[in-house]
XYZ file of C-alpha atoms in Angstrom:
389
model
C -103.595 33.225 36.323
C -103.388 37.002 35.859
C -99.775 38.096 36.407
C -99.540 41.371 38.291
C -96.119 42.521 37.150
C -95.395 46.139 37.900
C -94.722 48.655 35.122
C -91.017 49.530 35.198
C -90.398 53.253 35.269
C -87.506 55.216 36.710
C -89.064 57.394 39.384
C -87.964 58.833 42.698
C -89.683 57.372 45.743
C -92.123 60.232 46.389
C -93.340 60.018 42.798
C -93.637 56.228 43.006
C -96.052 56.423 45.924
C -98.440 58.355 43.665
C -97.740 56.974 40.186
C -95.701 53.784 40.590
C -97.232 50.851 38.730
C -100.368 52.913 38.108
C -102.197 54.057 34.999
C -105.630 55.593 34.397
C -108.468 53.085 34.398
C -109.058 51.669 30.927
C -112.840 52.059 31.009
C -113.271 55.797 31.617
C -109.815 57.146 32.435
C -110.427 57.316 36.168
C -107.278 58.668 37.848
C -107.856 56.656 41.037
C -108.449 52.946 40.352
C -112.176 52.280 40.756
C -113.530 49.909 43.383
C -114.462 46.824 41.388
C -116.991 45.476 43.858
C -117.599 42.262 41.996
C -116.945 38.586 42.615
C -117.114 37.321 39.040
C -116.594 38.461 35.431
C -118.379 37.704 32.167
C -116.609 35.372 29.717
C -117.163 35.299 25.953
C -116.344 31.580 25.856
C -115.036 29.233 28.579
C -111.693 30.744 29.549
C -112.281 33.781 27.328
C -111.930 36.746 29.676
C -109.944 39.977 30.057
C -107.558 38.709 32.721
C -110.159 38.356 35.450
C -112.552 35.504 36.115
C -113.089 35.359 39.883
C -112.035 37.912 42.485
C -110.292 35.502 44.818
C -107.810 34.915 41.999
C -107.570 38.536 40.881
C -109.530 41.780 41.112
C -108.661 44.974 39.187
C -108.571 47.143 42.325
C -106.357 44.642 44.109
C -104.127 44.387 41.029
C -103.594 48.157 41.089
C -102.626 47.924 44.748
C -100.294 44.985 44.177
C -98.568 46.909 41.394
C -98.127 49.817 43.808
C -96.670 47.524 46.477
C -94.129 46.211 43.972
C -93.189 49.695 42.796
C -92.491 51.287 46.176
C -90.340 48.323 47.301
C -88.442 48.107 43.983
C -89.837 44.623 43.414
C -91.358 43.013 40.342
C -94.376 41.333 41.922
C -96.714 42.353 44.739
C -99.376 40.350 46.558
C -102.095 41.687 48.854
C -103.664 39.637 51.645
C -106.486 39.982 54.141
C -104.028 40.705 56.995
C -100.343 40.828 57.774
C -100.582 37.424 59.404
C -102.199 36.011 56.259
C -99.172 37.246 54.307
C -96.780 35.591 56.783
C -98.900 32.430 56.654
C -98.381 32.307 52.872
C -94.605 32.558 53.267
C -94.460 29.657 55.738
C -96.616 27.597 53.345
C -93.629 27.624 50.980
C -92.065 25.140 53.412
C -92.527 21.423 54.073
C -92.475 19.248 57.208
C -88.917 18.918 58.467
C -87.870 22.356 57.233
C -86.368 24.820 59.710
C -86.799 28.567 60.121
C -84.445 30.947 61.917
C -86.365 33.896 63.338
C -85.452 36.886 65.431
C -86.464 36.341 69.062
C -87.785 39.887 69.356
C -90.807 39.908 67.078
C -94.501 40.662 66.931
C -96.464 38.360 69.222
C -98.877 37.344 66.485
C -96.000 36.140 64.317
C -94.616 34.102 67.233
C -98.070 32.599 67.855
C -98.501 31.681 64.175
C -95.094 30.018 64.057
C -95.366 28.085 67.311
C -99.080 27.337 67.705
C -99.982 26.677 64.074
C -96.971 25.606 62.039
C -94.841 23.764 64.591
C -97.453 20.993 64.774
C -97.029 20.477 61.012
C -93.381 19.599 61.508
C -91.706 22.934 60.827
C -89.034 23.822 63.374
C -88.403 27.401 64.495
C -85.262 28.781 66.139
C -85.795 32.131 67.885
C -82.461 33.878 68.324
C -80.952 37.291 68.904
C -79.863 38.791 65.592
C -78.173 41.970 66.791
C -74.908 40.363 65.686
C -75.693 38.962 62.232
C -72.838 36.450 62.408
C -74.762 34.655 65.169
C -77.348 33.557 62.599
C -74.946 31.282 60.742
C -74.470 29.141 63.869
C -78.070 27.943 63.501
C -78.103 27.194 59.773
C -78.380 23.471 58.969
C -79.147 21.477 55.837
C -82.828 21.753 56.827
C -82.838 25.546 57.107
C -85.027 27.001 54.377
C -85.977 30.471 55.655
C -84.582 33.303 57.775
C -87.298 35.585 59.173
C -86.215 39.108 60.124
C -87.981 42.121 61.593
C -85.983 45.325 61.567
C -86.608 47.518 63.439
C -88.076 44.865 65.710
C -91.380 45.029 67.520
C -91.352 46.392 70.220
C -87.665 46.741 71.214
C -86.590 48.617 68.045
C -83.556 46.392 67.572
C -81.764 46.701 64.240
C -80.686 43.687 62.166
C -78.130 43.992 59.387
C -80.096 43.054 56.258
C -77.164 43.126 53.833
C -74.997 40.781 55.927
C -77.932 38.478 56.629
C -78.803 38.358 52.918
C -75.238 37.440 51.988
C -75.313 34.640 54.557
C -78.676 33.394 53.307
C -77.489 33.292 49.702
C -74.298 31.470 50.712
C -76.436 28.669 52.185
C -79.252 28.838 49.584
C -81.779 29.969 52.193
C -84.645 32.411 51.609
C -84.547 35.702 53.512
C -87.858 37.373 54.374
C -87.923 40.812 55.999
C -90.897 42.273 57.856
C -90.525 45.919 56.838
C -93.649 47.163 58.637
C -91.926 49.522 61.105
C -89.528 51.096 58.593
C -91.714 51.163 55.455
C -90.074 51.462 52.021
C -89.737 55.205 52.675
C -86.950 54.434 55.147
C -85.661 51.037 54.030
C -85.890 48.785 50.973
C -84.825 45.229 51.871
C -84.951 43.875 48.299
C -82.222 46.370 47.387
C -80.145 44.941 50.247
C -80.503 41.341 49.067
C -83.686 40.062 50.715
C -85.895 37.644 48.751
C -89.262 38.575 50.267
C -90.515 41.767 51.869
C -93.580 41.580 54.086
C -95.756 44.389 55.425
C -98.670 44.621 57.731
C -100.239 47.187 55.400
C -102.719 47.842 58.203
C -100.028 50.085 59.647
C -98.032 52.779 57.843
C -98.926 51.853 54.255
C -102.644 52.298 54.914
C -101.825 54.952 57.461
C -105.319 55.829 58.669
C -106.346 52.971 60.993
C -109.231 52.063 58.694
C -108.186 48.732 57.139
C -106.543 45.394 57.911
C -104.193 44.054 55.213
C -100.924 42.284 54.475
C -98.434 42.562 51.618
C -95.633 40.522 50.087
C -93.198 41.821 47.482
C -90.578 39.814 45.567
C -88.329 40.173 42.527
C -88.029 36.547 41.412
C -90.789 35.284 39.102
C -90.569 31.643 40.162
C -90.943 32.631 43.824
C -93.763 35.009 42.912
C -95.621 32.229 41.052
C -95.355 29.947 44.078
C -96.754 32.683 46.318
C -99.534 33.563 43.840
C -100.553 29.903 43.861
C -100.709 29.889 47.678
C -102.591 33.192 47.706
C -105.223 31.828 45.314
C -105.386 28.323 46.796
C -105.643 29.461 50.418
C -107.818 32.447 49.575
C -106.740 34.883 52.293
C -107.147 37.904 50.018
C -108.269 41.434 50.785
C -111.405 42.948 49.276
C -111.627 45.785 46.735
C -112.770 48.400 49.271
C -109.711 47.833 51.465
C -107.509 47.741 48.360
C -108.820 51.163 47.392
C -108.189 52.548 50.887
C -104.630 51.191 50.909
C -103.928 52.730 47.495
C -105.168 56.061 48.791
C -102.999 55.732 51.891
C -99.828 54.923 49.959
C -100.162 58.158 47.973
C -99.362 60.156 51.128
C -96.856 57.696 52.642
C -93.842 59.913 51.976
C -95.240 63.065 53.574
C -96.651 61.147 56.534
C -93.396 59.294 57.189
C -91.419 62.519 57.131
C -93.587 63.889 59.958
C -93.590 60.562 61.843
C -89.781 60.677 61.840
C -89.632 64.320 62.941
C -92.059 63.750 65.807
C -90.456 60.441 66.759
C -87.104 62.170 67.240
C -88.643 64.864 69.467
C -90.562 62.349 71.595
C -87.594 59.984 71.987
C -85.334 62.870 73.028
C -87.875 64.140 75.567
C -88.282 60.706 77.143
C -84.525 60.113 77.268
C -84.139 63.249 79.385
C -87.098 62.551 81.712
C -86.105 61.726 85.316
C -88.845 59.099 85.704
C -87.913 57.139 82.565
C -85.258 54.411 82.713
C -84.674 53.191 79.136
C -85.690 54.619 75.779
C -85.462 52.419 72.683
C -85.130 54.301 69.403
C -82.550 53.517 66.683
C -81.734 57.175 66.098
C -79.740 57.437 69.318
C -75.978 57.064 68.885
C -76.078 54.867 71.997
C -78.360 52.351 70.260
C -76.393 49.081 69.875
C -76.757 48.986 66.079
C -77.136 52.703 65.366
C -74.396 52.539 62.728
C -76.227 49.792 60.822
C -79.485 51.736 61.101
C -77.758 54.740 59.511
C -76.470 52.554 56.684
C -79.704 50.777 55.767
C -82.319 53.378 56.744
C -82.769 56.943 55.542
C -84.203 58.040 58.923
C -85.225 56.360 62.166
C -89.009 56.234 62.178
C -91.815 57.108 64.550
C -91.798 54.054 66.819
C -90.422 54.577 70.336
C -90.473 52.228 73.335
C -89.539 53.047 76.926
C -89.568 51.720 80.486
C -90.189 53.511 83.773
C -87.636 53.775 86.565
C -87.982 50.794 88.874
C -89.769 48.730 86.192
C -93.098 49.135 87.982
C -96.129 47.638 86.243
C -98.590 49.964 87.989
C -96.602 53.049 86.980
C -96.721 51.981 83.336
C -100.448 51.293 83.424
C -101.076 54.656 85.079
C -99.163 56.435 82.300
C -101.075 54.791 79.441
C -104.392 55.387 81.219
C -103.581 59.079 81.732
C -102.679 59.831 78.113
C -105.124 62.105 76.292
C -103.658 62.814 72.843
C -102.028 59.404 72.562
C -104.763 56.772 72.336
C -104.350 53.502 74.238
C -104.965 50.993 71.461
C -103.563 48.056 69.532
C -101.791 48.630 66.218
C -99.526 51.418 64.995
C -98.620 53.515 61.989
C -101.742 55.645 61.767
C -101.795 59.426 61.568
C -102.902 59.517 65.197
C -100.486 58.769 68.035
C -101.082 55.467 69.815
C -99.713 53.950 73.007
C -99.578 50.279 73.872
C -98.490 48.035 76.728
C -96.857 45.111 74.880
C -96.725 42.685 77.822
C -100.510 42.709 78.157
C -101.521 43.641 74.594
C -99.556 42.924 71.395
C -97.098 40.444 72.958
C -99.318 38.724 75.504
C -99.176 35.505 73.427
C -95.429 35.195 74.118
C -94.643 33.456 77.439
C -93.505 35.917 80.145
C -90.085 34.284 80.501
C -89.459 34.523 76.745
C -90.778 38.089 76.595
C -88.521 39.328 79.352
C -85.430 37.761 77.776
C -85.837 40.216 74.905
C -86.634 43.217 77.107
C -90.434 43.170 76.967
C -90.790 43.773 80.694
C -93.959 44.780 82.534
C -93.159 48.497 82.489
C -92.425 48.674 78.755
C -94.626 51.115 76.835
C -94.601 51.290 73.041
C -95.508 54.522 71.289
C -96.538 54.943 67.684
C -95.838 58.637 67.292
C -98.345 60.228 64.930
C -98.292 63.390 62.863
C -99.891 65.805 65.342
C -98.126 68.977 66.519
C -95.090 67.950 68.511
C -95.858 70.442 71.311
C -99.171 68.695 71.999
C -97.520 65.278 72.087
C -94.860 66.422 74.566
C -97.457 68.128 76.747
C -99.497 64.940 76.814
C -96.515 62.808 77.845
C -95.556 65.385 80.475
C -98.954 65.303 82.176
C -99.290 61.526 81.899
C -95.863 60.703 83.359
C -96.108 63.434 86.016
């Protein structure tokens, strides 16, 4: 199978987003990798090909993207999938019946649904626990534990989990550590550098950045682990197409400038909400009052554009009224696009998690999650002001 190892070059991050793992196309010197809209490739003799035989196994446009994924996360191997959940699905397929997974209890609802509704019936056991104190994780490690699944910052409560401490614990017990880095992006945080084995992204979000594709990514350093994941990717077939690969490559080239503005606007929005008389709680890791703010400062270069908040009195109707009144923020699923989005997790992204479990982690009926875009900050504040009243 074609091995998509990235080209090692010493570049700063902003340069990597544009040039990392990339080279002009061999055919005509195209600067942007062409869209190879083909399913199959001519062979001179059975097995005699130029690294590509069938596009489920490998496609030149997807290879360029996978090399870019690896570069920006300081990994050696990247894999692109048809969605973020397809990427997570591939990681869990590394396991066998009887294996156990320790997962944060504050995570994306689709991940929870995949774990509990799909994989539990195949004999894989999941423990959903609070990971704010990393030492708590070790209490759940048994001889059957094979994987620790971390989101940081978490979705939607913006909790911070100490990657370095968790990685040390995982290595001590010979357990894989996978980190969903979707909210932070490699611009803010690089889990492989902190000891993680696998980094996962919903590339639909910040990596693509323009709300025009659905895609997942995995990045690893270890070749043996990469080969196992490549086999699953090819055997299960949940790959992305060349058009989406091209769009993601284009998006990554502006990741650094977009993330800088997301962070700037996120800070302004979080500060405004924290001082609003009708808002009860604001969740954003940049506040010194955030429970793990110190860890966030250590493992992140800034604090991102995701902000969640609740209304005073925790009134469901008040929250719905706010999201319905927004004009610049769009009420929609997803996050990480250039445009600002608002969501109501309890009824949208996290509806698949039982109410009792949701509320244990803080996903109450008045919680609103904002993906702060790159518009002018004055327009975003004015929109929130008129919507909240």
